[in-house]
Coordinates of C-alpha atoms and ligand atoms in Angstrom, one line a residue:
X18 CA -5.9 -15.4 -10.3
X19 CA -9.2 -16.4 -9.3
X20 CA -10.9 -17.0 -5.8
X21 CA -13.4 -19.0 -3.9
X22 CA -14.6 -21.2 -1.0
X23 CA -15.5 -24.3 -1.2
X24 CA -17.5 -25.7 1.9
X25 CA -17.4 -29.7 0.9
X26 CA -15.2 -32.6 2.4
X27 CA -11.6 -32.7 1.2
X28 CA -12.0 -35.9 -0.5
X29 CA -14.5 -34.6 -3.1
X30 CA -12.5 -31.7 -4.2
X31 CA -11.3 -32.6 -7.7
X32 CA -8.4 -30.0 -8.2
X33 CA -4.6 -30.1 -9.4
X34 CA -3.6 -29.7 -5.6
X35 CA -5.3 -29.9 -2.0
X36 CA -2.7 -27.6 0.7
X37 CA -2.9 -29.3 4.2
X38 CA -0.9 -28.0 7.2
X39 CA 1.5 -29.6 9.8
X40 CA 2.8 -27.8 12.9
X41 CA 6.0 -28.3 14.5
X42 CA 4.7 -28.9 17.6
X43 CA 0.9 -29.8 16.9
X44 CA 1.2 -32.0 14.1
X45 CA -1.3 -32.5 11.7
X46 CA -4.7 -30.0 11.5
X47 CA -7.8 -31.6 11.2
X48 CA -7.8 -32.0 7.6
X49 CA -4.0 -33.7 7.4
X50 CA -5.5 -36.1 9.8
X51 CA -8.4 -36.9 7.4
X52 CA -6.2 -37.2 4.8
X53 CA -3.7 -39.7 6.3
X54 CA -7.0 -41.9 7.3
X55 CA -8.2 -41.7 3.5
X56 CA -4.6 -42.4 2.2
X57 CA -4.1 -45.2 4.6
X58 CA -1.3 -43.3 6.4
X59 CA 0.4 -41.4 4.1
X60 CA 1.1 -38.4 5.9
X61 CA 2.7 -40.3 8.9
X62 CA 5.1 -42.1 6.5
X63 CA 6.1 -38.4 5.2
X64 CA 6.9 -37.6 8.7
X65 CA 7.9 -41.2 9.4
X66 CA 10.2 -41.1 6.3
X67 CA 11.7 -37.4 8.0
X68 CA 10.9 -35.8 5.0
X69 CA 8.4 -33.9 6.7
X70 CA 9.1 -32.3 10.0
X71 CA 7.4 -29.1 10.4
X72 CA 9.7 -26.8 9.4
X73 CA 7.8 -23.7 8.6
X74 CA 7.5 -23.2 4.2
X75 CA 8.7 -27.1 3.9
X76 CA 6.2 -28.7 1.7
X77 CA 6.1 -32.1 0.5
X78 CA 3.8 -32.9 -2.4
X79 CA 2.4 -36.4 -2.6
X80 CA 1.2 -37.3 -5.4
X81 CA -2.1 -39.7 -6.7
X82 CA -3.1 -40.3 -3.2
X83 CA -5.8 -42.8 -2.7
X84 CA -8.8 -42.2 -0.9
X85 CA -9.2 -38.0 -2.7
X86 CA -10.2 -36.8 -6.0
X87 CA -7.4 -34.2 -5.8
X88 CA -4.2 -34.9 -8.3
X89 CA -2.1 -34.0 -5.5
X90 CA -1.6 -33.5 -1.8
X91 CA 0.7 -30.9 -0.2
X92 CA 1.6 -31.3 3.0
X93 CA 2.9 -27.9 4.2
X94 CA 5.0 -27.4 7.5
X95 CA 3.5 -24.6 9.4
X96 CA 6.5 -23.7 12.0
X97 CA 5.3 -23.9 16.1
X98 CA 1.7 -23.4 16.8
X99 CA 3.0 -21.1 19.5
X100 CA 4.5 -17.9 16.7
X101 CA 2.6 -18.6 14.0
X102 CA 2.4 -15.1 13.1
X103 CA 1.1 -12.6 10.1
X104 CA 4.0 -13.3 8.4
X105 CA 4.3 -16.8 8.8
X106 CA 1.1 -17.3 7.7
X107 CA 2.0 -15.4 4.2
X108 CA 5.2 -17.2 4.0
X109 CA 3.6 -20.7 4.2
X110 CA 1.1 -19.7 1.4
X111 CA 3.8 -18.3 -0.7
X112 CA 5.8 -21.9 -0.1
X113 CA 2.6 -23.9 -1.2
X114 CA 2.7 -21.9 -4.2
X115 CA 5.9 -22.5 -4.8
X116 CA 6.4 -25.7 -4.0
X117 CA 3.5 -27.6 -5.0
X118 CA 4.7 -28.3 -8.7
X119 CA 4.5 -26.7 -11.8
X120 CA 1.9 -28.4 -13.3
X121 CA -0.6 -27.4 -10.7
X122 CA -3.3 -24.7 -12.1
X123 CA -5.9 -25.7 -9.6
X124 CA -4.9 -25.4 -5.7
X125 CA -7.3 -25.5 -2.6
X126 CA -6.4 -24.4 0.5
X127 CA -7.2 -26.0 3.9
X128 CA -6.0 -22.6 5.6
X129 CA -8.9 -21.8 7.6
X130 CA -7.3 -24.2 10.6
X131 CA -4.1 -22.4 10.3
X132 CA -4.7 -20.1 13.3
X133 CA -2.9 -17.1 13.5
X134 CA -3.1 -15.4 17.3
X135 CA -5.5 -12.5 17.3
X136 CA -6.9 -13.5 13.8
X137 CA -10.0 -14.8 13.0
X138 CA -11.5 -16.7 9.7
X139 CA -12.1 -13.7 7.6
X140 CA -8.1 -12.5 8.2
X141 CA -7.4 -15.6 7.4
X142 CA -9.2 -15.5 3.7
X143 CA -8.0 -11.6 3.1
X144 CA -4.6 -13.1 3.8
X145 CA -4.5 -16.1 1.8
X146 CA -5.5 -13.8 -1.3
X147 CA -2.6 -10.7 -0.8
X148 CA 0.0 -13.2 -0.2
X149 CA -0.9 -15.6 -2.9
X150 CA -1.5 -12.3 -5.1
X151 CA 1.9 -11.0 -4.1
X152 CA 3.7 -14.0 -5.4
X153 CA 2.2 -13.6 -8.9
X154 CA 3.3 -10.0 -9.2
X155 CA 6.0 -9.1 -11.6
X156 CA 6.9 -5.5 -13.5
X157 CA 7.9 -6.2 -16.7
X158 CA 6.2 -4.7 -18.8
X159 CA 9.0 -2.7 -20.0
X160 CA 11.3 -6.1 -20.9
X161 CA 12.0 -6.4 -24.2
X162 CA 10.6 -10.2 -23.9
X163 CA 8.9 -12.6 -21.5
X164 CA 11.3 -12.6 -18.7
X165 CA 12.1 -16.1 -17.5
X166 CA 9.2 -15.8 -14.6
X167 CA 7.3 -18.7 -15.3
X168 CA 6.4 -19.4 -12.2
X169 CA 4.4 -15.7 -11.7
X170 CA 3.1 -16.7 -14.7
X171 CA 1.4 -19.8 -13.6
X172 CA 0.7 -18.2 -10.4
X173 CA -1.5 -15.9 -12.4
X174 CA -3.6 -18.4 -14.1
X175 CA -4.6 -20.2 -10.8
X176 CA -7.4 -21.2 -9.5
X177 CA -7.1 -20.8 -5.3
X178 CA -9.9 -21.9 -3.6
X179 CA -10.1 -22.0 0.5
X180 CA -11.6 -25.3 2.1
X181 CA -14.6 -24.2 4.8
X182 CA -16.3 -26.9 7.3
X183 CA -19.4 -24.7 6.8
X184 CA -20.3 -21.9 4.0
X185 CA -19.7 -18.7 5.7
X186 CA -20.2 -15.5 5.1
X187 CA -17.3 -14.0 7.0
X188 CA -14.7 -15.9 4.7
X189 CA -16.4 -14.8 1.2
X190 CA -15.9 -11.5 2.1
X191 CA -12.3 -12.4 3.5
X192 CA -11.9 -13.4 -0.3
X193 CA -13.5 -10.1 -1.7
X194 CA -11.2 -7.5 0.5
X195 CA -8.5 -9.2 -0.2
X196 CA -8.6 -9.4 -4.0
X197 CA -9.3 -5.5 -3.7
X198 CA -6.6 -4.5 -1.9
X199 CA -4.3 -6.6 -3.5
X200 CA -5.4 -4.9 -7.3
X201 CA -5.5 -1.6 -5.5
X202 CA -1.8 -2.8 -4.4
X203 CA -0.8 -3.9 -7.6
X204 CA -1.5 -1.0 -9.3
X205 CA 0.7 1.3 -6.6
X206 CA 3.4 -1.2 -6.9
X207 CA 3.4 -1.1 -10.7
X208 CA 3.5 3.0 -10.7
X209 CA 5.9 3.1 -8.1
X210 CA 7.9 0.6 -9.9
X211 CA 7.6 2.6 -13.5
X212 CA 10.5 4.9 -14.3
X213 CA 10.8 8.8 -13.7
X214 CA 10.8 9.1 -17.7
X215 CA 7.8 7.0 -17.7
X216 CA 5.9 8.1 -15.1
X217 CA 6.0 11.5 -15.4
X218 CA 3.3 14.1 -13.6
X219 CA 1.0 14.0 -16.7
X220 CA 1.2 9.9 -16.8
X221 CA 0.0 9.9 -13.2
X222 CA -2.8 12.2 -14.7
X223 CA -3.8 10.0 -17.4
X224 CA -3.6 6.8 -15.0
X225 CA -6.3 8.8 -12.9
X226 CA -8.6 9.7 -15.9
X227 CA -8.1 5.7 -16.7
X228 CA -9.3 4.7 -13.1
X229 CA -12.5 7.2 -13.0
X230 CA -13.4 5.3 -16.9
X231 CA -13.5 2.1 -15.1
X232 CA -14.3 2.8 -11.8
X233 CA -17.0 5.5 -12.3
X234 CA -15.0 8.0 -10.6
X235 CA -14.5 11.7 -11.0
X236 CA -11.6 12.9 -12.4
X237 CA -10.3 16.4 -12.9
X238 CA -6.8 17.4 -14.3
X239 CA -5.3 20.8 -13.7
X240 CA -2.6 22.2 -15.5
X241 CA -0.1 24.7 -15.0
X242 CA -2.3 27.4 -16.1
X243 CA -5.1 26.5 -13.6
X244 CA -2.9 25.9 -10.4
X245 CA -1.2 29.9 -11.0
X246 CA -4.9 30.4 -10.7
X247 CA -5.1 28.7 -7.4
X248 CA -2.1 30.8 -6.5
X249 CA -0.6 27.4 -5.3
X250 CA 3.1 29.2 -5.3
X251 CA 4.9 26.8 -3.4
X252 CA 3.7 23.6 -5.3
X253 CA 4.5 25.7 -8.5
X254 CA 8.3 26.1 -7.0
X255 CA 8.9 23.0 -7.1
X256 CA 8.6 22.3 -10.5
X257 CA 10.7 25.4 -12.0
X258 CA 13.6 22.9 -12.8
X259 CA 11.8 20.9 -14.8
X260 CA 10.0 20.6 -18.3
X261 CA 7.6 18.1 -17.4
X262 CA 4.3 20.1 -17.4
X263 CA 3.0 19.6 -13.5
X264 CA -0.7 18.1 -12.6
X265 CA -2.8 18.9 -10.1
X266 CA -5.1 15.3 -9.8
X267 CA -8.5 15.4 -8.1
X268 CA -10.1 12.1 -7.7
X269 CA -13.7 11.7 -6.3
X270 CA -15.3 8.2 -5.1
X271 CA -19.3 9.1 -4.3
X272 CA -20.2 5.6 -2.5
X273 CA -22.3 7.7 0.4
X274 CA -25.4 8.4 -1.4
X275 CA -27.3 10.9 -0.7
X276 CA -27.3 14.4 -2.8
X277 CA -23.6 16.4 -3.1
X278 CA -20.7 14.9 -1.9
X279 CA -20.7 15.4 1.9
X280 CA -18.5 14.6 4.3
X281 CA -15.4 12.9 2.3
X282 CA -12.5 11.2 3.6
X283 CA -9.7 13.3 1.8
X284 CA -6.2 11.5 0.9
X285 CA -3.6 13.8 -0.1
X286 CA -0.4 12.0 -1.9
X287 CA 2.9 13.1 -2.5
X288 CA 3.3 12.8 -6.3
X289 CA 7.2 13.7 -6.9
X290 CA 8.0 11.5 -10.3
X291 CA 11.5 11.8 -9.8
X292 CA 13.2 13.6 -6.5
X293 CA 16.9 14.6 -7.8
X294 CA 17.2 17.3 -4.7
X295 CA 16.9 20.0 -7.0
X296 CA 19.3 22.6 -6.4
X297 CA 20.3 21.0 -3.2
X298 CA 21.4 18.1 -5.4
X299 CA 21.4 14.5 -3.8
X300 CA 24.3 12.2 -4.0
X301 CA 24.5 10.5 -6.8
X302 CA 24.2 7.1 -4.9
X303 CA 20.8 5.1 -5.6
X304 CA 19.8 8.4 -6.7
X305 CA 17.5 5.8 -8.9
X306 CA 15.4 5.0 -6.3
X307 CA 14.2 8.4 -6.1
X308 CA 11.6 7.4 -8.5
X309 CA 9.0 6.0 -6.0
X310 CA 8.8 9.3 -4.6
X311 CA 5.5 9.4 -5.7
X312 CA 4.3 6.2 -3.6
X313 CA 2.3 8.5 -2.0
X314 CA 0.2 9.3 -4.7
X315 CA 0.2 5.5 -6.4
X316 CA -1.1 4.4 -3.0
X317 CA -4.3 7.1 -2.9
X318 CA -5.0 5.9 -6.2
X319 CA -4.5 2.1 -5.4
X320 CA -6.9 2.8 -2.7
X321 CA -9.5 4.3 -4.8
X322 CA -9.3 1.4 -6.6
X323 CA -9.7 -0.8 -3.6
X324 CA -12.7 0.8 -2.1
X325 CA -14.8 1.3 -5.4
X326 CA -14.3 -2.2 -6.5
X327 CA -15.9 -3.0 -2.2
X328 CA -18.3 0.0 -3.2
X329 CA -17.8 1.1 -0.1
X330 CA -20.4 3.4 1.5
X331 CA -18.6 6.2 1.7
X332 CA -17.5 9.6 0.2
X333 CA -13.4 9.7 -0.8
X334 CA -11.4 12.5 -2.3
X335 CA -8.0 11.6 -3.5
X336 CA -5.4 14.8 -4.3
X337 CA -2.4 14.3 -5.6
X338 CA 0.0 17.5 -6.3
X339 CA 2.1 16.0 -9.0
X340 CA 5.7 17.6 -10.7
X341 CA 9.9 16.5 -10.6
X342 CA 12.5 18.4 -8.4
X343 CA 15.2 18.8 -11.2
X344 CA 18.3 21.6 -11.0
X345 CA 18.5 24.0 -14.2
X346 CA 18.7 27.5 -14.8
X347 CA 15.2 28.4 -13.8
X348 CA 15.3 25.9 -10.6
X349 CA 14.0 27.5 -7.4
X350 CA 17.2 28.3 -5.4
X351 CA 17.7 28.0 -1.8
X352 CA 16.7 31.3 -0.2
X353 CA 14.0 31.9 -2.3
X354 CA 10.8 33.2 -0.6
X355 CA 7.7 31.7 -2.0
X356 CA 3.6 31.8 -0.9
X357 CA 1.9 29.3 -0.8
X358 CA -1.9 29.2 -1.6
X359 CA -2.8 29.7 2.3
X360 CA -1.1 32.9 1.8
X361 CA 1.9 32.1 4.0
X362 CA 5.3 32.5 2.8
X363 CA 8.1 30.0 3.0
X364 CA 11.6 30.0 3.0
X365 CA 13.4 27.5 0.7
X366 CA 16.4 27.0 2.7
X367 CA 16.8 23.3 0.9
X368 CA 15.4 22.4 -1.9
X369 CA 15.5 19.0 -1.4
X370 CA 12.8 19.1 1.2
X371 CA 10.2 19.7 -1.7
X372 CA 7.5 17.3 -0.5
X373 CA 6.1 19.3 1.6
X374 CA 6.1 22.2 -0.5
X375 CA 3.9 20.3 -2.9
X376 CA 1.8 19.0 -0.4
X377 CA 1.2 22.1 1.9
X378 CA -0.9 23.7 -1.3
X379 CA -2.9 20.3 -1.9
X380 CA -3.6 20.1 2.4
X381 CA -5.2 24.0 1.9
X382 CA -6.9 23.1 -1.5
X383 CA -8.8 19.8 -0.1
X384 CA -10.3 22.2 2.9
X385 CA -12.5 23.4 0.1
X386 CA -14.4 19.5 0.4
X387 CA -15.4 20.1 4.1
X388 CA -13.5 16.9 4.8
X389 CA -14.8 14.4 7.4
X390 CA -10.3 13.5 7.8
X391 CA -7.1 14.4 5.8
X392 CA -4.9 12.3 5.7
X393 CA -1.5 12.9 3.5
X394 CA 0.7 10.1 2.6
X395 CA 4.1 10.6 1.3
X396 CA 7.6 9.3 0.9
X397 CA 8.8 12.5 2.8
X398 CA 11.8 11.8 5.2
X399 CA 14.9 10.4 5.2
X400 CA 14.9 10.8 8.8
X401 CA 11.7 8.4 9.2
X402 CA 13.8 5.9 7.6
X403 CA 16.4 6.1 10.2
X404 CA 14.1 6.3 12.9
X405 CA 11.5 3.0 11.8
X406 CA 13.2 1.4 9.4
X407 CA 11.1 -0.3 6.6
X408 CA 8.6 -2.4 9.5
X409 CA 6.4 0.3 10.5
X410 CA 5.2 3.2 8.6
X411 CA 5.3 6.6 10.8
X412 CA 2.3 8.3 12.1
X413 CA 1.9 11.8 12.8
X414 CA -1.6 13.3 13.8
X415 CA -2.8 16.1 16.0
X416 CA -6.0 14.2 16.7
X417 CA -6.0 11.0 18.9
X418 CA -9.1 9.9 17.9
X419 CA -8.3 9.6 13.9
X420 CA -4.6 8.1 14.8
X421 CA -5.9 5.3 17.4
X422 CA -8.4 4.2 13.6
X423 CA -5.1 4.8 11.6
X424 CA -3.2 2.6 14.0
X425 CA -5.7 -0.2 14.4
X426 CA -6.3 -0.2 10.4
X427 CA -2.5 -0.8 10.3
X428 CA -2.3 -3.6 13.0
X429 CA -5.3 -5.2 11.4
X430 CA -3.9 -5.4 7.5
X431 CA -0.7 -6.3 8.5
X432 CA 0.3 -2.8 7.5
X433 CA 1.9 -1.1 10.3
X434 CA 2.3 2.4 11.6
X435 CA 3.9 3.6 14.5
X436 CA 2.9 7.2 16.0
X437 CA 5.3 10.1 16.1
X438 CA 5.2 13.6 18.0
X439 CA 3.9 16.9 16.2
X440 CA 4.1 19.1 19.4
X441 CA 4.6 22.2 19.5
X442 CA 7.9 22.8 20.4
X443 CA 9.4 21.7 17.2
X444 CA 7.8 24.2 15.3
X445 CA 10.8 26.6 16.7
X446 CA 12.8 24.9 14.3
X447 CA 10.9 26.4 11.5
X448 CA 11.7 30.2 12.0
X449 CA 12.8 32.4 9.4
X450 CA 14.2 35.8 9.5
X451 CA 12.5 36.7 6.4
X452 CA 9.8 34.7 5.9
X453 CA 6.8 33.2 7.8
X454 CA 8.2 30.1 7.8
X455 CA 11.1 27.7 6.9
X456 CA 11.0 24.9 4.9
X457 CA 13.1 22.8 6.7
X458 CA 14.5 22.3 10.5
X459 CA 17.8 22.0 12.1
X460 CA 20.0 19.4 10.6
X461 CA 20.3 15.8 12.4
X462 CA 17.4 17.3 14.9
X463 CA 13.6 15.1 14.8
X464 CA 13.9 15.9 10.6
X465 CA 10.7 13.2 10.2
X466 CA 8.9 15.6 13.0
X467 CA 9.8 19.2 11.8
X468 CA 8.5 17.8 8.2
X469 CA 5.4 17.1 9.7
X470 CA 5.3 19.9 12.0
X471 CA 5.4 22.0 8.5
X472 CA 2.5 20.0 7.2
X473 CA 0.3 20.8 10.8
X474 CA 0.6 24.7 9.8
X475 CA -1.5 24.2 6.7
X476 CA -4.3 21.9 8.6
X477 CA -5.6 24.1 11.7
X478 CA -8.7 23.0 13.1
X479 CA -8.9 20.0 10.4
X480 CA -8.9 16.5 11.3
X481 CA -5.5 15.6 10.1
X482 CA -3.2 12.5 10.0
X483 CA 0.5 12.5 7.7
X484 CA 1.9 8.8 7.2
X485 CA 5.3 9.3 6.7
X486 CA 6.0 5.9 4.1
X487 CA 9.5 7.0 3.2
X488 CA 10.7 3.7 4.2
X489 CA 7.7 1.2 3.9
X490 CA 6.6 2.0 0.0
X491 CA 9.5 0.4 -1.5
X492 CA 12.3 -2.0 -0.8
X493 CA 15.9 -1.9 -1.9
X494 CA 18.6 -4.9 -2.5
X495 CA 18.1 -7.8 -4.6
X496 CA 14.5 -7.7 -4.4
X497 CA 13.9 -3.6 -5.5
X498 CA 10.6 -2.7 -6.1
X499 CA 7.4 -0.8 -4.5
X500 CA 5.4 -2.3 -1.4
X501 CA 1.7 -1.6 -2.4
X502 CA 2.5 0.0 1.4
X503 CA 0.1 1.6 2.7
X504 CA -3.0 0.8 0.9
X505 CA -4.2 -2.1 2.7
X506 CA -3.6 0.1 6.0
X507 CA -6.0 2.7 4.1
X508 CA -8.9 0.4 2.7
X509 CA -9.4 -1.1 6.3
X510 CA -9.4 2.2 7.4
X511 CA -11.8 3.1 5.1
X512 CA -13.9 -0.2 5.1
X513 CA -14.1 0.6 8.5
X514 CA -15.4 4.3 8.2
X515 CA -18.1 3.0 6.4
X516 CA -19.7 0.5 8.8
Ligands
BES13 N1 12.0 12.1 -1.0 C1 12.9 12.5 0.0 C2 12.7 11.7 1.2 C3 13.3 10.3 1.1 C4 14.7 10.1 1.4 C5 12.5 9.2 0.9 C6 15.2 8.8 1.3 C7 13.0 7.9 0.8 C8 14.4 7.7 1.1 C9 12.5 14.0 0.4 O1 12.1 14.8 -0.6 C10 13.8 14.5 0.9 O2 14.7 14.7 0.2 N2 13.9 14.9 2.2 C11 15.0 15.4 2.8 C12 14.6 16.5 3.7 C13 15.8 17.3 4.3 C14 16.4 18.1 3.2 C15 15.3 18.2 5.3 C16 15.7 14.3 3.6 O3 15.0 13.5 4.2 O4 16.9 14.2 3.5
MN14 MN1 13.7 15.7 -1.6
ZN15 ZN1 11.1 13.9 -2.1

């Protein structure tokens, strides 16, 4: 897909398709109204006719209209003025795509006069771009043949422009975020979407060494070898079940300048290729999906993507602690005592709760960068899914100042987050008669806020933040797949950061 902006009069654009908007109750936008002069009317006999009302995603497509150099007109019903939200705007786009006709490979977009409340014109371009990129996403790459998806297809040859009254600055860059994030999306989508025997710890690892050749970031690799060095025993416990080699991923942007690598913004993902409970076994039920619980690590890379295709000035260290949680006969049992690399020991009362037993050794290990922020991101609770659902994301930090960016970055990409206790009253939940700590809480008892309250032990005195995106990274149902969640909420945190 390509995008621009094209600040000319509607009637000179020569393209397959020009996208004008109706509301429901405002009727045409400024450029419908030109349109029906230079057509002699022919919007008002579309709504004369009754074939178009205003019903948000309708689209009528008129074609050869007189007057415009375009093939093709589509008239698109926005919905009422009055809750034309984030998501209607996407869902409008998505419906011009769809519904402006097959043989359109050139579209232009007069969607800078679709006014979402709150937005301005540079939302408005970053939209157009991740919901038109969304709609010509597809995994299958592991079909035997071409599935019958023409339509992505097409969608991934277009041409979108956006239609401007002026050239402006604000909307080019609108074009520029959005085509980041959505390939930084794309490629967490498309990991999260890959298969446990696929996307295995040393897969992730090559992905990362793949991204640093085209990105011109660092990448270092360790192996199992290395992270006994590190003494990184509770990350190691994880992985006794399994005979997938684990990787410990390091991942440094340099955008800053300046000499060393100071101050870094330091994203920790959970990178569990395939979460069977271990020893605690889970039920077997959609035990499948269990695959994308290492969203958290396809979104830090995602985001790296993101912010090195912006060159963002700024310093970023993605980690990613990456294994399986599989039962055998060397599997870490529950009540095992293991250390961790901060020297405390844990208790493995469940083995399910592996997460943050992975991620507790990568949260000491990234103190070593002198980190401006952590933040971790991982698929860690089922508890968060009961308590948020799959709208916001949850949001856990011990420093108001770094949650009031994260929650802003969220409301502004469309990518939300919701803020959850870590007080310290929880952490009672975490005793253990024999070791320092617990690895999990009591059962049915704030299980999304004990896991984080686990994490906080591991972070004093850091600037800390734990998104909890157990039930925003992926989708179940008809339409199974990965979110790309949260990495727009992270690259306008970070786009932000760096001014
Ligand atoms: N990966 C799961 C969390 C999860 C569950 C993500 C459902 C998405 C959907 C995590 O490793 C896990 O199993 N957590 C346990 C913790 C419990 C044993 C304290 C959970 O949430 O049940
Ligand atoms: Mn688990
Ligand atoms: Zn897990």
């Amino acid at each position: 897909m390509e995008f621009n902006t094209k600040a000319v009069a509607p009637e000179t654009i020569k393209a397959d398709c020009l996208a004008v908007g109706f509301f429901e109750d405002l009727g045409m936008t400024a450029s419908a109204r030109r349109v029906d002069r230079l057509t002699g009317g022919a919007i008002r006999a579309a709504v004369a006719s009754g074939d178009m009302k205003g019903k948000r995603g309708s689209v009528v497509v008129l074609r050869g209209p007189s007057g415009l150099a375009s093939a093709r007109v589509a008239l698109v019903g926005l919905g009422k003025s009055t809750d034309f939200g984030d998501k209607a705007y996407a869902d409008c786009v998505t419906a011009t795509l769809r519904g402006c006709g097959a043989g359109v490979n050139s579209l232009v977009f007069a969607a800078t006069e679709w006014k979402v409340t709150g937005r301005n014109a540079q939302w408005n371009a970053r939209a157009l771009v991740l919901a038109a990129r969304a709609s010509a996403f597809r995994s299958d790459e592991l079909k035997s043949k071409a599935a019958a998806g023409a339509e992505e297809e097409r969608n991934r040859r277009m041409r979108i422009s956006l239609l401007a009254d002026k050239r402006d600055r604000a909307l080019d860059a609108g074009l520029r975020q959005g085509e980041a994030m959505a390939s930084g999306m794309d490629l967490a989508k498309r990991l999260g979407n890959l298969p446990g025997n696929v996307c295995t710890p040393d897969y992730l690892a090559g992905q990362a060494r793949k991204l640093a050749r085209e990105w011109n970031l660092k990448a270092q690799v360790l192996d199992r070898r290395q992270i006994e060095a590190l003494g990184m025993g509770s990350f190691l416990s994880v992985t006794n079940g399994s005979v997938q080699p684990p990787r410990f991923i390091v991942l440094r942007y340099a955008g800053a300048g300046g000499a060393g690598f100071a101050d870094p913004v330091a994203l920790v993902g959970k990178g569990i290729t395939f979460d069977s409970g271990g020893i605690s076994l889970k039920p077997g039920a959609a035990m499948d999906e269990m695959k994308y619980d290492m969203c958290g690590a396809a979104s830090v890379l995602g985001t790296l993507r993101a912010v090195a295709e912006l060159k963002l000035r700024i310093n970023v260290v993605g980690v990613v602690p990456a294994c399986e949680n599989l039962p055998s006969g060397s599997a870490t049992k529950p009540g095992d005592i293991v250390t961790s690399m901060s020297g405390q020991t844990i208790e493995v009362l469940n083995t399910d709760a592996e997460g943050r037993l992975i991620l507790c050794d990568a949260l000491t290990y990234v103190q070593r960068f002198k980190p401006a922020a952590i933040i971790d991101i991982a698929t860690l609770t089922g508890a968060c899914v009961v308590a948020l659902g799959n709208v916001h994301s949850g949001l856990f930090s011990t420093d108001d100042g770094l949650a009031a960016e994260l929650l802003a970055a969220g409301s502004a990409a469309s990518d939300s987050a919701w803020r959850m206790p870590v007080d310290e009253e929880y952490q009672d939940q975490l005793k253990s008669n024999f070791a320092d700590m617990a690895n999990i809480g009591l059962p049915g008892n704030a299980g999304a806020v004990t896991a984080a309250c686990f994490l906080a032990r591991y972070v004093k005195g850091q600037r800390w933040a734990h998104l909890d995106i157990a039930g925003t990274a992926w989708k179940g149902g008809a339409a199974k797949g990965a979110t790309g969640r949260p990495v727009p909420l992270l690259t306008e945190f970070l786009i932000k950061r760096a001014g």
